[in-house]
Amino acid sequence: MALNIVAIIPSLNPDEKLLKCVSDLKEQGFDKIIVVNDGSNDETKKYFDKLDTIVLNHEVNLGKGEALKTAFKYYLSNFKNYDGVVTVDSDGQHKGSDAYEVAKYIETNTLVLGVRNFKQKNVPFKSRYGNIITTFIFKILYGKKINDTQTGLRGIPNDFIKKIINLNGSRFEYEINVLKYAVKEKVLIKEVMINTIYIKKNKSSHFKAFKDSFKIYKEMIKR
């Protein structure tokens, strides 16, 4: 299937996995890729220099939410003939083939989520139970069960990008606010099962367990 979707990769202090991520996406037919360097240190900037993609730069680290918003704004201004975007993490958790599967389901008034299987043995303890708790609280508050509230692999059509581009949240809490908005506005949420990949127990993740979890739960209880 020919893709009319742009891939977006927010990245902070990447390594070789970023290069592999971009290569896999290109193999799957993503001909346009936007990478956001979210204030990475000097030692890791060499990886951005190796990319044959669009690279947008934050001078300092602003957070994943701001990186996504920067990419969304650039996309809306420069890709008038595309149907939407797929957001992909740069730490090796998302395969190009999974991004392709998510992209296939992008359509108007739909948010597509790449959902991991948290019952697998390779899932770190804090990731498994963190998701169980967040899923439970989200369902209690908003009446919707979402099986992977923290997934960074998402398919977003143009109409929905325009609605979420100014939502609150600079870091990971932004992604929760997107889910809240989708439920509130009765946007169809489509879940697509993807590979569950945790490299070295997800040590390369920039998710700060206490600080970011606090912000996420704080945003969830705002109604």
PDB file of C-alpha atoms in Angstrom:
ATOM      1  CA  MET A   1       0.000   0.000   0.000  1.00  0.00           C
ATOM      2  CA  ALA A   2       1.355   3.407  -0.937  1.00  0.00           C
ATOM      3  CA  LEU A   3       1.712   5.618   2.111  1.00  0.00           C
ATOM      4  CA  ASN A   4       0.545   9.209   2.165  1.00  0.00           C
ATOM      5  CA  ILE A   5       1.609   9.572   5.781  1.00  0.00           C
ATOM      6  CA  VAL A   6       4.531  11.453   7.339  1.00  0.00           C
ATOM      7  CA  ALA A   7       6.495   9.834  10.167  1.00  0.00           C
ATOM      8  CA  ILE A   8       7.445  11.996  13.164  1.00  0.00           C
ATOM      9  CA  ILE A   9      10.218  11.068  15.597  1.00  0.00           C
ATOM     10  CA  PRO A  10      10.870  13.169  18.727  1.00  0.00           C
ATOM     11  CA  SER A  11      14.368  12.430  19.991  1.00  0.00           C
ATOM     12  CA  LEU A  12      16.564  13.344  22.954  1.00  0.00           C
ATOM     13  CA  ASN A  13      20.193  12.187  23.229  1.00  0.00           C
ATOM     14  CA  PRO A  14      19.802   9.343  20.701  1.00  0.00           C
ATOM     15  CA  ASP A  15      22.173   6.550  19.728  1.00  0.00           C
ATOM     16  CA  GLU A  16      22.392   4.146  16.797  1.00  0.00           C
ATOM     17  CA  LYS A  17      18.789   3.076  17.416  1.00  0.00           C
ATOM     18  CA  LEU A  18      17.590   6.367  15.902  1.00  0.00           C
ATOM     19  CA  LEU A  19      19.393   5.567  12.647  1.00  0.00           C
ATOM     20  CA  LYS A  20      17.895   2.076  12.634  1.00  0.00           C
ATOM     21  CA  CYS A  21      14.430   3.523  13.299  1.00  0.00           C
ATOM     22  CA  VAL A  22      14.671   5.877  10.322  1.00  0.00           C
ATOM     23  CA  SER A  23      16.049   3.127   8.080  1.00  0.00           C
ATOM     24  CA  ASP A  24      13.194   0.766   9.020  1.00  0.00           C
ATOM     25  CA  LEU A  25      10.584   3.447   8.325  1.00  0.00           C
ATOM     26  CA  LYS A  26      12.030   4.136   4.890  1.00  0.00           C
ATOM     27  CA  GLU A  27      11.974   0.419   4.093  1.00  0.00           C
ATOM     28  CA  GLN A  28       8.252   0.421   4.922  1.00  0.00           C
ATOM     29  CA  GLY A  29       7.534   3.230   2.451  1.00  0.00           C
ATOM     30  CA  PHE A  30       7.666   6.351   4.611  1.00  0.00           C
ATOM     31  CA  ASP A  31       9.235   8.791   2.152  1.00  0.00           C
ATOM     32  CA  LYS A  32       8.879  11.822   4.436  1.00  0.00           C
ATOM     33  CA  ILE A  33      10.189  11.751   7.993  1.00  0.00           C
ATOM     34  CA  ILE A  34      10.429  14.617  10.483  1.00  0.00           C
ATOM     35  CA  VAL A  35      12.895  14.187  13.349  1.00  0.00           C
ATOM     36  CA  VAL A  36      12.875  16.665  16.238  1.00  0.00           C
ATOM     37  CA  ASN A  37      16.146  17.095  18.119  1.00  0.00           C
ATOM     38  CA  ASP A  38      14.778  18.123  21.496  1.00  0.00           C
ATOM     39  CA  GLY A  39      17.888  19.835  22.882  1.00  0.00           C
ATOM     40  CA  SER A  40      20.227  16.833  22.720  1.00  0.00           C
ATOM     41  CA  ASN A  41      23.754  17.079  24.127  1.00  0.00           C
ATOM     42  CA  ASP A  42      26.768  17.664  21.888  1.00  0.00           C
ATOM     43  CA  GLU A  43      27.918  14.033  22.103  1.00  0.00           C
ATOM     44  CA  THR A  44      24.753  12.749  20.433  1.00  0.00           C
ATOM     45  CA  LYS A  45      24.245  15.426  17.786  1.00  0.00           C
ATOM     46  CA  LYS A  46      26.362  13.363  15.374  1.00  0.00           C
ATOM     47  CA  TYR A  47      23.422  10.995  14.922  1.00  0.00           C
ATOM     48  CA  PHE A  48      21.195  13.787  13.647  1.00  0.00           C
ATOM     49  CA  ASP A  49      23.919  14.789  11.170  1.00  0.00           C
ATOM     50  CA  LYS A  50      23.810  11.307   9.648  1.00  0.00           C
ATOM     51  CA  LEU A  51      20.098  11.494   8.872  1.00  0.00           C
ATOM     52  CA  ASP A  52      18.739  12.073   5.385  1.00  0.00           C
ATOM     53  CA  THR A  53      15.490  13.460   6.775  1.00  0.00           C
ATOM     54  CA  ILE A  54      13.976  16.736   7.924  1.00  0.00           C
ATOM     55  CA  VAL A  55      15.553  17.618  11.277  1.00  0.00           C
ATOM     56  CA  LEU A  56      14.021  20.328  13.467  1.00  0.00           C
ATOM     57  CA  ASN A  57      16.034  21.574  16.428  1.00  0.00           C
ATOM     58  CA  HIS A  58      15.213  22.794  19.914  1.00  0.00           C
ATOM     59  CA  GLU A  59      18.140  24.692  21.411  1.00  0.00           C
ATOM     60  CA  VAL A  60      17.288  23.300  24.852  1.00  0.00           C
ATOM     61  CA  ASN A  61      15.256  20.328  26.014  1.00  0.00           C
ATOM     62  CA  LEU A  62      11.576  21.310  26.052  1.00  0.00           C
ATOM     63  CA  GLY A  63      10.007  17.872  26.486  1.00  0.00           C
ATOM     64  CA  LYS A  64       8.353  15.273  24.282  1.00  0.00           C
ATOM     65  CA  GLY A  65       5.043  17.141  24.144  1.00  0.00           C
ATOM     66  CA  GLU A  66       6.715  20.283  22.819  1.00  0.00           C
ATOM     67  CA  ALA A  67       8.750  18.242  20.341  1.00  0.00           C
ATOM     68  CA  LEU A  68       5.557  16.718  18.962  1.00  0.00           C
ATOM     69  CA  LYS A  69       3.893  20.129  18.697  1.00  0.00           C
ATOM     70  CA  THR A  70       6.909  21.517  16.824  1.00  0.00           C
ATOM     71  CA  ALA A  71       6.677  18.650  14.342  1.00  0.00           C
ATOM     72  CA  PHE A  72       2.896  19.013  13.987  1.00  0.00           C
ATOM     73  CA  LYS A  73       3.209  22.722  13.177  1.00  0.00           C
ATOM     74  CA  TYR A  74       5.901  22.059  10.596  1.00  0.00           C
ATOM     75  CA  TYR A  75       3.841  19.261   9.066  1.00  0.00           C
ATOM     76  CA  LEU A  76       0.682  21.348   8.730  1.00  0.00           C
ATOM     77  CA  SER A  77       2.634  24.193   7.108  1.00  0.00           C
ATOM     78  CA  ASN A  78       4.614  22.075   4.649  1.00  0.00           C
ATOM     79  CA  PHE A  79       2.676  18.908   3.780  1.00  0.00           C
ATOM     80  CA  LYS A  80      -0.636  19.992   2.332  1.00  0.00           C
ATOM     81  CA  ASN A  81      -1.216  16.823   0.308  1.00  0.00           C
ATOM     82  CA  TYR A  82      -0.645  14.231   3.016  1.00  0.00           C
ATOM     83  CA  ASP A  83      -3.351  12.537   5.088  1.00  0.00           C
ATOM     84  CA  GLY A  84      -1.769  12.503   8.532  1.00  0.00           C
ATOM     85  CA  VAL A  85       1.190  11.441  10.631  1.00  0.00           C
ATOM     86  CA  VAL A  86       2.530   8.502  12.595  1.00  0.00           C
ATOM     87  CA  THR A  87       4.515   9.358  15.723  1.00  0.00           C
ATOM     88  CA  VAL A  88       7.355   6.965  16.516  1.00  0.00           C
ATOM     89  CA  ASP A  89       9.765   6.775  19.467  1.00  0.00           C
ATOM     90  CA  SER A  90      13.485   6.821  18.683  1.00  0.00           C
ATOM     91  CA  ASP A  91      14.621   4.322  21.335  1.00  0.00           C
ATOM     92  CA  GLY A  92      14.048   1.140  19.339  1.00  0.00           C
ATOM     93  CA  GLN A  93      10.660   0.245  20.836  1.00  0.00           C
ATOM     94  CA  HIS A  94       8.785   0.645  17.558  1.00  0.00           C
ATOM     95  CA  LYS A  95       9.395  -1.381  14.429  1.00  0.00           C
ATOM     96  CA  GLY A  96       8.876   0.116  10.999  1.00  0.00           C
ATOM     97  CA  SER A  97       6.388  -2.629  10.202  1.00  0.00           C
ATOM     98  CA  ASP A  98       4.288  -1.671  13.241  1.00  0.00           C
ATOM     99  CA  ALA A  99       4.316   1.995  12.183  1.00  0.00           C
ATOM    100  CA  TYR A 100       3.082   0.843   8.770  1.00  0.00           C
ATOM    101  CA  GLU A 101       0.236  -1.154  10.355  1.00  0.00           C
ATOM    102  CA  VAL A 102      -0.835   1.862  12.397  1.00  0.00           C
ATOM    103  CA  ALA A 103      -0.667   4.110   9.324  1.00  0.00           C
ATOM    104  CA  LYS A 104      -3.078   1.865   7.431  1.00  0.00           C
ATOM    105  CA  TYR A 105      -5.911   2.719   9.811  1.00  0.00           C
ATOM    106  CA  ILE A 106      -5.567   6.504   9.739  1.00  0.00           C
ATOM    107  CA  GLU A 107      -8.773   8.187   8.639  1.00  0.00           C
ATOM    108  CA  THR A 108     -10.840  11.253   9.516  1.00  0.00           C
ATOM    109  CA  ASN A 109     -11.918  11.599  13.162  1.00  0.00           C
ATOM    110  CA  THR A 110      -9.851   8.608  14.252  1.00  0.00           C
ATOM    111  CA  LEU A 111      -6.905   8.245  16.630  1.00  0.00           C
ATOM    112  CA  VAL A 112      -4.912   5.059  16.062  1.00  0.00           C
ATOM    113  CA  LEU A 113      -2.885   3.618  18.946  1.00  0.00           C
ATOM    114  CA  GLY A 114      -0.145   1.014  18.662  1.00  0.00           C
ATOM    115  CA  VAL A 115      -0.850  -1.158  21.703  1.00  0.00           C
ATOM    116  CA  ARG A 116       1.720  -3.365  23.450  1.00  0.00           C
ATOM    117  CA  ASN A 117       1.065  -6.644  25.270  1.00  0.00           C
ATOM    118  CA  PHE A 118       2.011  -5.922  28.885  1.00  0.00           C
ATOM    119  CA  LYS A 119       1.543  -9.562  29.893  1.00  0.00           C
ATOM    120  CA  GLN A 120       4.748 -10.611  28.124  1.00  0.00           C
ATOM    121  CA  LYS A 121       7.677 -11.652  30.317  1.00  0.00           C
ATOM    122  CA  ASN A 122      10.046  -9.055  28.851  1.00  0.00           C
ATOM    123  CA  VAL A 123       7.972  -6.128  30.162  1.00  0.00           C
ATOM    124  CA  PRO A 124       9.691  -4.387  33.129  1.00  0.00           C
ATOM    125  CA  PHE A 125       7.752  -4.442  36.397  1.00  0.00           C
ATOM    126  CA  LYS A 126       7.263  -0.667  36.598  1.00  0.00           C
ATOM    127  CA  SER A 127       6.029  -0.518  32.992  1.00  0.00           C
ATOM    128  CA  ARG A 128       3.545  -3.362  33.439  1.00  0.00           C
ATOM    129  CA  TYR A 129       1.951  -2.124  36.646  1.00  0.00           C
ATOM    130  CA  GLY A 130       2.276   1.534  35.741  1.00  0.00           C
ATOM    131  CA  ASN A 131       0.137   0.877  32.683  1.00  0.00           C
ATOM    132  CA  ILE A 132      -2.376  -1.233  34.635  1.00  0.00           C
ATOM    133  CA  ILE A 133      -2.872   1.572  37.143  1.00  0.00           C
ATOM    134  CA  THR A 134      -3.089   4.310  34.509  1.00  0.00           C
ATOM    135  CA  THR A 135      -5.528   2.303  32.389  1.00  0.00           C
ATOM    136  CA  PHE A 136      -7.723   1.653  35.437  1.00  0.00           C
ATOM    137  CA  ILE A 137      -7.776   5.291  36.568  1.00  0.00           C
ATOM    138  CA  PHE A 138      -8.424   6.549  33.043  1.00  0.00           C
ATOM    139  CA  LYS A 139     -11.407   4.221  32.671  1.00  0.00           C
ATOM    140  CA  ILE A 140     -12.831   5.283  36.054  1.00  0.00           C
ATOM    141  CA  LEU A 141     -12.514   8.978  35.193  1.00  0.00           C
ATOM    142  CA  TYR A 142     -13.439   8.978  31.518  1.00  0.00           C
ATOM    143  CA  GLY A 143     -15.419   5.787  30.968  1.00  0.00           C
ATOM    144  CA  LYS A 144     -13.072   4.466  28.290  1.00  0.00           C
ATOM    145  CA  LYS A 145     -10.626   1.578  28.585  1.00  0.00           C
ATOM    146  CA  ILE A 146      -7.411   2.258  26.702  1.00  0.00           C
ATOM    147  CA  ASN A 147      -5.047  -0.691  26.883  1.00  0.00           C
ATOM    148  CA  ASP A 148      -1.825   1.277  26.368  1.00  0.00           C
ATOM    149  CA  THR A 149      -2.164   4.857  27.600  1.00  0.00           C
ATOM    150  CA  GLN A 150       1.547   5.620  27.236  1.00  0.00           C
ATOM    151  CA  THR A 151       2.161   4.319  23.730  1.00  0.00           C
ATOM    152  CA  GLY A 152       4.189   6.693  21.605  1.00  0.00           C
ATOM    153  CA  LEU A 153       3.226   4.945  18.367  1.00  0.00           C
ATOM    154  CA  ARG A 154       0.134   6.801  17.212  1.00  0.00           C
ATOM    155  CA  GLY A 155      -1.587   7.493  13.916  1.00  0.00           C
ATOM    156  CA  ILE A 156      -3.159  10.934  13.688  1.00  0.00           C
ATOM    157  CA  PRO A 157      -5.192  12.347  10.756  1.00  0.00           C
ATOM    158  CA  ASN A 158      -4.987  15.997   9.707  1.00  0.00           C
ATOM    159  CA  ASP A 159      -8.278  17.071  11.268  1.00  0.00           C
ATOM    160  CA  PHE A 160      -7.280  15.735  14.693  1.00  0.00           C
ATOM    161  CA  ILE A 161      -3.767  17.231  14.556  1.00  0.00           C
ATOM    162  CA  LYS A 162      -5.321  20.678  14.214  1.00  0.00           C
ATOM    163  CA  LYS A 163      -7.434  20.066  17.315  1.00  0.00           C
ATOM    164  CA  ILE A 164      -4.645  18.829  19.599  1.00  0.00           C
ATOM    165  CA  ILE A 165      -1.769  21.063  18.542  1.00  0.00           C
ATOM    166  CA  ASN A 166      -2.430  23.585  21.326  1.00  0.00           C
ATOM    167  CA  LEU A 167      -3.330  21.206  24.150  1.00  0.00           C
ATOM    168  CA  ASN A 168      -1.515  21.629  27.456  1.00  0.00           C
ATOM    169  CA  GLY A 169       1.504  19.518  28.317  1.00  0.00           C
ATOM    170  CA  SER A 170       5.204  19.809  27.607  1.00  0.00           C
ATOM    171  CA  ARG A 171       6.401  16.306  28.473  1.00  0.00           C
ATOM    172  CA  PHE A 172       4.711  12.902  28.539  1.00  0.00           C
ATOM    173  CA  GLU A 173       1.533  14.300  30.084  1.00  0.00           C
ATOM    174  CA  TYR A 174       0.721  15.804  26.690  1.00  0.00           C
ATOM    175  CA  GLU A 175      -0.034  12.337  25.363  1.00  0.00           C
ATOM    176  CA  ILE A 176      -2.556  11.755  28.156  1.00  0.00           C
ATOM    177  CA  ASN A 177      -4.233  15.061  27.325  1.00  0.00           C
ATOM    178  CA  VAL A 178      -4.561  13.914  23.717  1.00  0.00           C
ATOM    179  CA  LEU A 179      -6.408  10.793  24.912  1.00  0.00           C
ATOM    180  CA  LYS A 180      -8.643  12.857  27.199  1.00  0.00           C
ATOM    181  CA  TYR A 181      -9.520  15.167  24.326  1.00  0.00           C
ATOM    182  CA  ALA A 182     -10.220  12.248  21.983  1.00  0.00           C
ATOM    183  CA  VAL A 183     -12.675  10.709  24.460  1.00  0.00           C
ATOM    184  CA  LYS A 184     -14.329  14.039  25.197  1.00  0.00           C
ATOM    185  CA  GLU A 185     -14.824  14.803  21.500  1.00  0.00           C
ATOM    186  CA  LYS A 186     -15.995  11.251  20.736  1.00  0.00           C
ATOM    187  CA  VAL A 187     -13.133  10.586  18.349  1.00  0.00           C
ATOM    188  CA  LEU A 188     -12.912   6.928  17.315  1.00  0.00           C
ATOM    189  CA  ILE A 189      -9.930   5.328  19.081  1.00  0.00           C
ATOM    190  CA  LYS A 190      -8.593   2.373  17.137  1.00  0.00           C
ATOM    191  CA  GLU A 191      -6.142   0.028  18.876  1.00  0.00           C
ATOM    192  CA  VAL A 192      -3.646  -1.956  16.780  1.00  0.00           C
ATOM    193  CA  MET A 193      -1.512  -4.643  18.431  1.00  0.00           C
ATOM    194  CA  ILE A 194       2.221  -4.096  17.946  1.00  0.00           C
ATOM    195  CA  ASN A 195       5.432  -5.806  19.003  1.00  0.00           C
ATOM    196  CA  THR A 196       6.324  -5.360  22.671  1.00  0.00           C
ATOM    197  CA  ILE A 197       9.982  -4.370  22.713  1.00  0.00           C
ATOM    198  CA  TYR A 198      11.991  -3.364  25.767  1.00  0.00           C
ATOM    199  CA  ILE A 199      15.742  -3.033  25.194  1.00  0.00           C
ATOM    200  CA  LYS A 200      17.830  -3.465  28.374  1.00  0.00           C
ATOM    201  CA  LYS A 201      14.667  -3.007  30.460  1.00  0.00           C
ATOM    202  CA  ASN A 202      14.028   0.323  28.742  1.00  0.00           C
ATOM    203  CA  LYS A 203      17.042   2.021  30.335  1.00  0.00           C
ATOM    204  CA  SER A 204      17.330   4.493  27.456  1.00  0.00           C
ATOM    205  CA  SER A 205      13.868   5.926  28.146  1.00  0.00           C
ATOM    206  CA  HIS A 206      13.721   9.563  29.235  1.00  0.00           C
ATOM    207  CA  PHE A 207      10.540   8.934  31.235  1.00  0.00           C
ATOM    208  CA  LYS A 208      11.164  10.032  34.828  1.00  0.00           C
ATOM    209  CA  ALA A 209       9.120   7.612  36.926  1.00  0.00           C
ATOM    210  CA  PHE A 210       8.125   9.953  39.748  1.00  0.00           C
ATOM    211  CA  LYS A 211       8.160  13.359  38.063  1.00  0.00           C
ATOM    212  CA  ASP A 212       6.399  12.338  34.860  1.00  0.00           C
ATOM    213  CA  SER A 213       3.949   9.980  36.554  1.00  0.00           C
ATOM    214  CA  PHE A 214       2.935  12.793  38.889  1.00  0.00           C
ATOM    215  CA  LYS A 215       2.290  15.111  35.942  1.00  0.00           C
ATOM    216  CA  ILE A 216       0.317  12.432  34.100  1.00  0.00           C
ATOM    217  CA  TYR A 217      -1.974  11.668  37.046  1.00  0.00           C
ATOM    218  CA  LYS A 218      -2.368  15.363  37.743  1.00  0.00           C
ATOM    219  CA  GLU A 219      -3.579  15.915  34.176  1.00  0.00           C
ATOM    220  CA  MET A 220      -5.862  12.882  34.343  1.00  0.00           C
ATOM    221  CA  ILE A 221      -7.799  14.182  37.343  1.00  0.00           C
ATOM    222  CA  LYS A 222      -8.358  17.582  35.722  1.00  0.00           C
ATOM    223  CA  ARG A 223     -11.862  17.363  34.279  1.00  0.00           C
TER     224      ARG A 223
END
